[in-house]
Short mmCIF file of C-alpha atoms in Angstrom, two decimals:
data_model
loop_
_atom_site.label_atom_id
_atom_site.label_comp_id
_atom_site.label_asym_id
_atom_site.label_seq_id
_atom_site.Cartn_x
_atom_site.Cartn_y
_atom_site.Cartn_z
CA MET A 906 -8.54 22.61 -3.45
CA VAL A 907 -4.78 23.15 -3.52
CA ARG A 908 -2.92 20.12 -2.28
CA GLU A 909 -0.48 20.42 0.61
CA ASP A 910 2.21 18.69 -1.44
CA LYS A 911 3.92 20.10 -4.51
CA GLU A 912 1.82 20.20 -7.65
CA LYS A 913 2.56 17.32 -9.94
CA THR A 914 1.07 16.05 -13.16
CA ASP A 915 1.94 12.36 -12.83
CA CYS A 916 0.16 9.75 -10.76
CA THR A 917 2.43 7.80 -8.41
CA VAL A 918 1.72 4.06 -8.05
CA ASN A 919 2.99 2.37 -4.88
CA VAL A 920 2.89 -1.31 -4.01
CA VAL A 921 3.05 -2.04 -0.28
CA GLY A 922 4.49 -5.40 0.61
CA ASN A 923 6.70 -7.95 2.30
CA PHE A 924 6.91 -11.67 1.58
CA LYS A 925 6.29 -12.37 5.28
CA GLY A 926 2.65 -12.29 6.34
CA GLY A 927 1.28 -10.61 9.45
CA VAL A 928 3.73 -7.70 9.51
CA GLY A 929 1.18 -4.88 9.37
CA LYS A 930 1.25 -4.43 5.60
CA THR A 931 -2.48 -3.88 5.10
CA LYS A 932 -2.77 -1.68 8.18
CA THR A 933 0.07 0.49 6.87
CA LEU A 934 -1.44 0.71 3.40
CA THR A 935 -4.92 1.72 4.59
CA MET A 936 -3.52 4.32 6.98
CA LEU A 937 -1.28 5.78 4.27
CA ALA A 938 -4.20 5.95 1.84
CA TYR A 939 -6.43 7.63 4.45
CA THR A 940 -3.65 10.09 5.33
CA SER A 941 -3.03 10.84 1.65
CA ALA A 942 -6.72 11.56 1.03
CA VAL A 943 -7.68 13.37 4.24
CA TYR A 944 -4.56 15.28 5.23
CA LYS A 945 -2.72 15.70 1.92
CA HIS A 946 -5.91 16.20 -0.08
CA ARG A 947 -4.66 13.91 -2.82
CA LYS A 948 -7.04 12.01 -5.04
CA THR A 949 -6.19 8.51 -3.86
CA LEU A 950 -7.09 5.02 -5.08
CA VAL A 951 -6.54 1.76 -3.20
CA ILE A 952 -6.30 -1.39 -5.30
CA ASP A 953 -6.83 -4.56 -3.27
CA LEU A 954 -5.18 -7.50 -5.04
CA ASP A 955 -5.44 -9.80 -2.02
CA PRO A 956 -8.34 -12.30 -2.28
CA GLN A 957 -8.67 -12.12 1.51
CA ALA A 958 -9.84 -8.52 0.93
CA ASN A 959 -8.76 -7.18 4.34
CA ALA A 960 -7.97 -3.72 2.95
CA SER A 961 -11.37 -3.66 1.28
CA SER A 962 -13.07 -4.55 4.56
CA ILE A 963 -11.29 -1.80 6.52
CA LEU A 964 -12.02 0.86 3.93
CA ALA A 965 -15.66 -0.18 3.54
CA LYS A 966 -16.08 0.29 7.29
CA THR A 967 -14.24 3.60 7.05
CA GLY A 968 -16.77 4.80 4.49
CA GLY A 969 -19.77 3.31 6.30
CA ILE A 970 -20.43 0.96 3.37
CA LYS A 971 -22.06 -2.38 4.26
CA ILE A 972 -21.98 -4.08 0.87
CA ILE A 973 -19.64 -3.50 -2.07
CA ASP A 974 -20.99 -5.00 -5.29
CA LYS A 975 -18.10 -3.90 -7.50
CA ASN A 976 -14.74 -5.65 -7.44
CA ILE A 977 -11.46 -5.91 -9.27
CA TYR A 978 -12.12 -9.47 -10.46
CA LYS A 979 -14.98 -8.21 -12.64
CA GLY A 980 -12.65 -5.53 -13.95
CA PHE A 981 -9.96 -8.05 -14.85
CA ILE A 982 -12.54 -10.24 -16.62
CA ASN A 983 -14.06 -7.34 -18.58
CA GLY A 984 -10.77 -5.59 -19.35
CA GLU A 985 -11.56 -2.23 -17.70
CA LEU A 986 -11.43 -1.04 -14.10
CA ALA A 987 -13.20 2.34 -14.01
CA SER A 988 -16.69 0.86 -13.66
CA GLN A 989 -15.59 -1.22 -10.67
CA ILE A 990 -14.37 1.67 -8.50
CA THR A 991 -16.20 2.30 -5.21
CA PRO A 992 -16.00 5.80 -3.67
CA ILE A 993 -15.16 5.55 0.04
CA MET A 994 -15.00 9.21 1.08
CA GLU A 995 -13.79 12.50 -0.35
CA ASN A 996 -10.52 11.92 -2.26
CA LEU A 997 -10.47 8.19 -1.46
CA ASP A 998 -11.66 5.40 -3.81
CA LEU A 999 -11.34 1.63 -3.73
CA LEU A 1000 -11.01 -1.20 -6.20
CA SER A 1001 -12.25 -3.92 -3.87
CA SER A 1002 -11.05 -7.50 -3.91
CA VAL A 1003 -13.20 -10.61 -3.61
CA THR A 1004 -12.56 -14.27 -2.76
CA GLN A 1005 -13.02 -15.35 -6.40
CA PHE A 1006 -10.00 -13.26 -7.31
CA LYS A 1007 -7.93 -16.24 -6.18
CA ASN A 1008 -8.59 -17.49 -9.73
CA LEU A 1009 -6.38 -14.74 -11.18
CA PRO A 1010 -3.69 -17.17 -12.45
CA LYS A 1011 -6.30 -19.12 -14.44
CA LEU A 1012 -7.81 -15.92 -15.78
CA LEU A 1013 -4.46 -14.62 -16.97
CA MET A 1014 -3.62 -17.94 -18.61
CA SER A 1015 -6.92 -17.91 -20.48
CA LYS A 1016 -6.53 -14.30 -21.64
CA PHE A 1017 -2.84 -14.51 -22.55
CA PRO A 1018 -1.87 -18.14 -23.24
CA ASN A 1019 1.87 -18.65 -23.55
CA ASP A 1020 2.58 -14.93 -23.05
CA ASP A 1021 4.18 -14.43 -19.64
CA THR A 1022 4.94 -10.76 -20.29
CA ALA A 1023 1.31 -9.93 -21.09
CA GLN A 1024 0.17 -11.85 -18.02
CA ILE A 1025 2.27 -9.89 -15.55
CA ASN A 1026 1.61 -6.56 -17.29
CA TYR A 1027 -2.18 -6.83 -17.34
CA LEU A 1028 -2.78 -4.57 -14.32
CA ASN A 1029 -0.29 -2.05 -15.70
CA GLU A 1030 -2.28 -1.86 -18.95
CA LEU A 1031 -5.62 -1.60 -17.15
CA LEU A 1032 -4.35 1.24 -14.96
CA LYS A 1033 -3.33 3.54 -17.82
CA PRO A 1034 -6.75 5.23 -18.20
CA LEU A 1035 -7.06 5.69 -14.42
CA LYS A 1036 -3.79 7.49 -13.85
CA GLU A 1037 -5.21 10.74 -15.19
CA LYS A 1038 -7.82 10.70 -12.40
CA TYR A 1039 -5.57 10.09 -9.39
CA ASP A 1040 -2.56 11.61 -7.67
CA THR A 1041 -1.64 8.45 -5.76
CA ILE A 1042 -2.46 4.75 -6.08
CA TYR A 1043 -1.68 2.18 -3.39
CA ILE A 1044 -1.71 -1.55 -4.20
CA ASP A 1045 -2.18 -4.24 -1.54
CA VAL A 1046 -0.96 -7.76 -2.33
CA PRO A 1047 -0.75 -11.17 -0.65
CA PRO A 1048 2.65 -11.94 0.93
CA THR A 1049 3.59 -14.40 -1.81
CA ILE A 1050 5.61 -14.62 -5.01
CA SER A 1051 2.68 -14.96 -7.39
CA ASP A 1052 0.77 -13.41 -10.28
CA PHE A 1053 -0.65 -10.94 -7.73
CA SER A 1054 2.74 -9.58 -6.69
CA ASP A 1055 4.07 -9.72 -10.27
CA ASN A 1056 1.20 -7.60 -11.58
CA ALA A 1057 1.51 -5.18 -8.67
CA MET A 1058 5.25 -4.65 -9.09
CA MET A 1059 5.02 -4.28 -12.86
CA ALA A 1060 2.32 -1.63 -12.43
CA ALA A 1061 4.14 0.28 -9.67
CA ASP A 1062 6.64 3.12 -9.66
CA TYR A 1063 7.75 2.44 -6.10
CA CYS A 1064 7.75 -0.30 -3.47
CA ILE A 1065 7.00 0.53 0.16
CA ILE A 1066 8.21 -2.33 2.34
CA VAL A 1067 6.71 -2.93 5.77
CA LEU A 1068 9.21 -4.36 8.24
CA GLN A 1069 8.01 -5.76 11.53
CA THR A 1070 10.95 -5.94 13.91
CA GLN A 1071 11.30 -9.72 13.93
CA GLU A 1072 13.87 -11.83 12.12
CA LEU A 1073 11.50 -13.50 9.66
CA SER A 1074 10.13 -10.12 8.59
CA LEU A 1075 13.65 -8.95 7.79
CA ASP A 1076 14.17 -12.10 5.72
CA GLY A 1077 10.85 -11.46 3.96
CA ALA A 1078 11.92 -7.89 3.18
CA GLN A 1079 15.20 -9.08 1.70
CA THR A 1080 13.40 -11.68 -0.42
CA TYR A 1081 11.00 -8.96 -1.56
CA ILE A 1082 13.86 -6.69 -2.63
CA ASP A 1083 15.65 -9.58 -4.37
CA TYR A 1084 12.50 -10.46 -6.30
CA MET A 1085 11.92 -6.84 -7.19
CA GLN A 1086 15.44 -6.75 -8.61
CA TYR A 1087 14.73 -9.93 -10.60
CA LEU A 1088 11.75 -8.25 -12.27
CA ILE A 1089 13.81 -5.12 -12.94
CA ASN A 1090 16.56 -7.14 -14.61
CA THR A 1091 14.29 -9.53 -16.50
CA TYR A 1092 11.72 -7.08 -17.83
CA ASP A 1093 13.71 -3.82 -17.83
CA LYS A 1094 11.27 -2.44 -15.28
CA GLN A 1095 11.79 0.97 -13.66
CA LEU A 1096 11.06 0.30 -9.99
CA GLN A 1097 12.62 1.59 -6.77
CA VAL A 1098 12.23 1.12 -3.04
CA LEU A 1099 10.55 4.27 -1.74
CA GLY A 1100 11.08 3.38 1.88
CA ILE A 1101 11.07 0.67 4.51
CA VAL A 1102 8.52 1.31 7.27
CA PRO A 1103 9.59 -0.22 10.61
CA CYS A 1104 6.73 -1.55 12.75
CA MET A 1105 7.83 -2.37 16.30
CA LEU A 1106 5.76 -4.64 18.52
CA ARG A 1107 7.80 -4.16 21.68
CA PRO A 1108 9.72 -0.88 21.86
CA GLY A 1109 12.91 -1.51 23.82
CA GLY A 1110 12.75 -5.28 23.26
CA ARG A 1111 16.15 -6.85 22.62
CA VAL A 1112 15.09 -8.71 19.45
CA ASP A 1113 13.15 -5.72 18.10
CA ASP A 1114 16.10 -3.38 18.63
CA LYS A 1115 18.52 -5.83 17.00
CA VAL A 1116 16.34 -6.37 13.92
CA LEU A 1117 15.87 -2.61 13.50
CA SER A 1118 19.63 -2.08 13.83
CA ASP A 1119 20.34 -4.85 11.31
CA ALA A 1120 17.83 -3.30 8.89
CA ARG A 1121 19.44 0.14 9.17
CA ASN A 1122 22.87 -1.40 8.62
CA ALA A 1123 21.65 -3.28 5.54
CA TYR A 1124 19.41 -0.64 3.95
CA GLY A 1125 20.65 2.66 5.37
CA ASN A 1126 18.44 5.68 4.74
CA ASN A 1127 15.81 3.52 3.05
CA VAL A 1128 14.63 2.66 6.58
CA LEU A 1129 12.39 5.45 7.81
CA ASP A 1130 13.20 7.35 10.99
CA THR A 1131 9.54 7.17 12.00
CA ILE A 1132 8.75 3.91 13.79
CA VAL A 1133 5.18 2.64 13.89
CA LYS A 1134 4.92 1.32 17.44
CA TYR A 1135 2.18 -0.98 18.63
CA GLN A 1136 -1.02 0.93 19.31
CA GLU A 1137 -4.30 -0.59 20.42
CA ARG A 1138 -6.15 2.08 18.45
CA LEU A 1139 -4.77 0.72 15.16
CA LYS A 1140 -6.36 -2.64 15.97
CA VAL A 1141 -9.67 -0.88 16.59
CA TYR A 1142 -9.56 0.51 13.05
CA ASP A 1143 -9.57 -3.06 11.69
CA VAL A 1144 -12.96 -3.56 13.35
CA GLU A 1145 -14.54 -0.11 13.10
CA GLY A 1146 -12.80 1.49 10.14
CA ILE A 1147 -10.39 4.43 10.30
CA HIS A 1148 -11.74 7.52 12.03
CA LEU A 1149 -10.83 10.64 13.99
CA LYS A 1150 -13.40 10.97 16.74
CA LYS A 1151 -14.10 14.17 18.59
CA ASN A 1152 -14.51 14.56 22.35
CA ILE A 1153 -17.47 16.32 23.94
CA ASN A 1154 -15.55 19.61 23.78
CA ASN A 1155 -14.98 19.07 20.02
CA THR A 1156 -11.26 18.31 20.36
CA PRO A 1157 -9.78 15.26 18.61
CA ASP A 1158 -9.58 12.03 20.58
CA GLN A 1159 -5.97 11.84 21.79
CA TRP A 1160 -5.50 8.18 20.82
CA ASP A 1161 -6.87 8.71 17.32
CA LEU A 1162 -4.71 11.80 16.99
CA LYS A 1163 -1.62 9.86 18.08
CA ALA A 1164 -2.24 7.11 15.52
CA HIS A 1165 -2.89 9.59 12.72
CA THR A 1166 0.18 11.66 13.57
CA VAL A 1167 2.46 8.63 13.20
CA PHE A 1168 1.26 8.01 9.65
CA LYS A 1169 1.42 11.68 8.75
CA ASN A 1170 5.11 11.45 9.68
CA VAL A 1171 5.52 8.23 7.69
CA LEU A 1172 3.96 9.79 4.59
CA ASN A 1173 6.02 12.97 4.95
CA GLU A 1174 9.19 10.87 5.01
CA LEU A 1175 8.09 8.87 1.98
CA ASP A 1176 7.31 12.12 0.15
CA GLN A 1177 10.81 13.36 0.92
CA HIS A 1178 12.32 10.10 -0.34
CA GLN A 1179 10.34 10.42 -3.57
CA LEU A 1180 11.45 14.01 -4.05
CA GLU A 1181 15.10 13.01 -3.56
CA LEU A 1182 14.79 10.04 -5.95
CA GLU A 1183 13.15 12.16 -8.65
CA THR A 1184 15.67 14.95 -8.18
CA ASN A 1185 18.52 12.50 -8.73
CA LEU A 1186 17.09 11.04 -11.95
#
């Protein structure tokens, strides 16, 4: 099948984050991955590095999978990830997380004692054989400065930052960018912000409008024009998995369609940002 996007030979690895929790990071990642697979027809992999495994739960429900036996922790222990991949649906695969993955720091210390560079580059090394199989990889991480975020950033080409329109989220975004820059400077890492996705809880709210304005002033065109506004349907996807239901007359459910359209627009903007960044290299 010919993809809707331009043909490309290289896999793009994106980490989705913010060092403030509860900003819609996992929801954004799972919707982007679904949109990439279903509407862009890209071979897409989600890597869940968060031991809480929320992204894994949503995608398992999306694929109608009750139990996932494979997980990324086994892959990190064994030194290969391919055998731990779970197919979710056409064009969409998952490297699921698991609670035991909280032991990642101990695992890295045991594998690479006294070698900080090897510790934070382990995911990057493990991903090399997988990049030939995928067009796009999305990495979910806990909202902390940790071995999880270090490994994700060192494996990524781009950072997608989720910004909920509240002051602490803006602070978390700035901290995220500062830390990204630290890794770039310290390890000579090639990493760029692909875009900042604004998520607004109360459209028209004074605080929300101010935070969005402050973000645009600080980060300019990095902040997407598309705003992900609060939608009850997005909360439903956390419980039921992502879907596009049909009405009795075989037309798409309007609320599903509205939610999906927003993330189509988000992904189109991110694609445009990537094209501009690669053109300017």
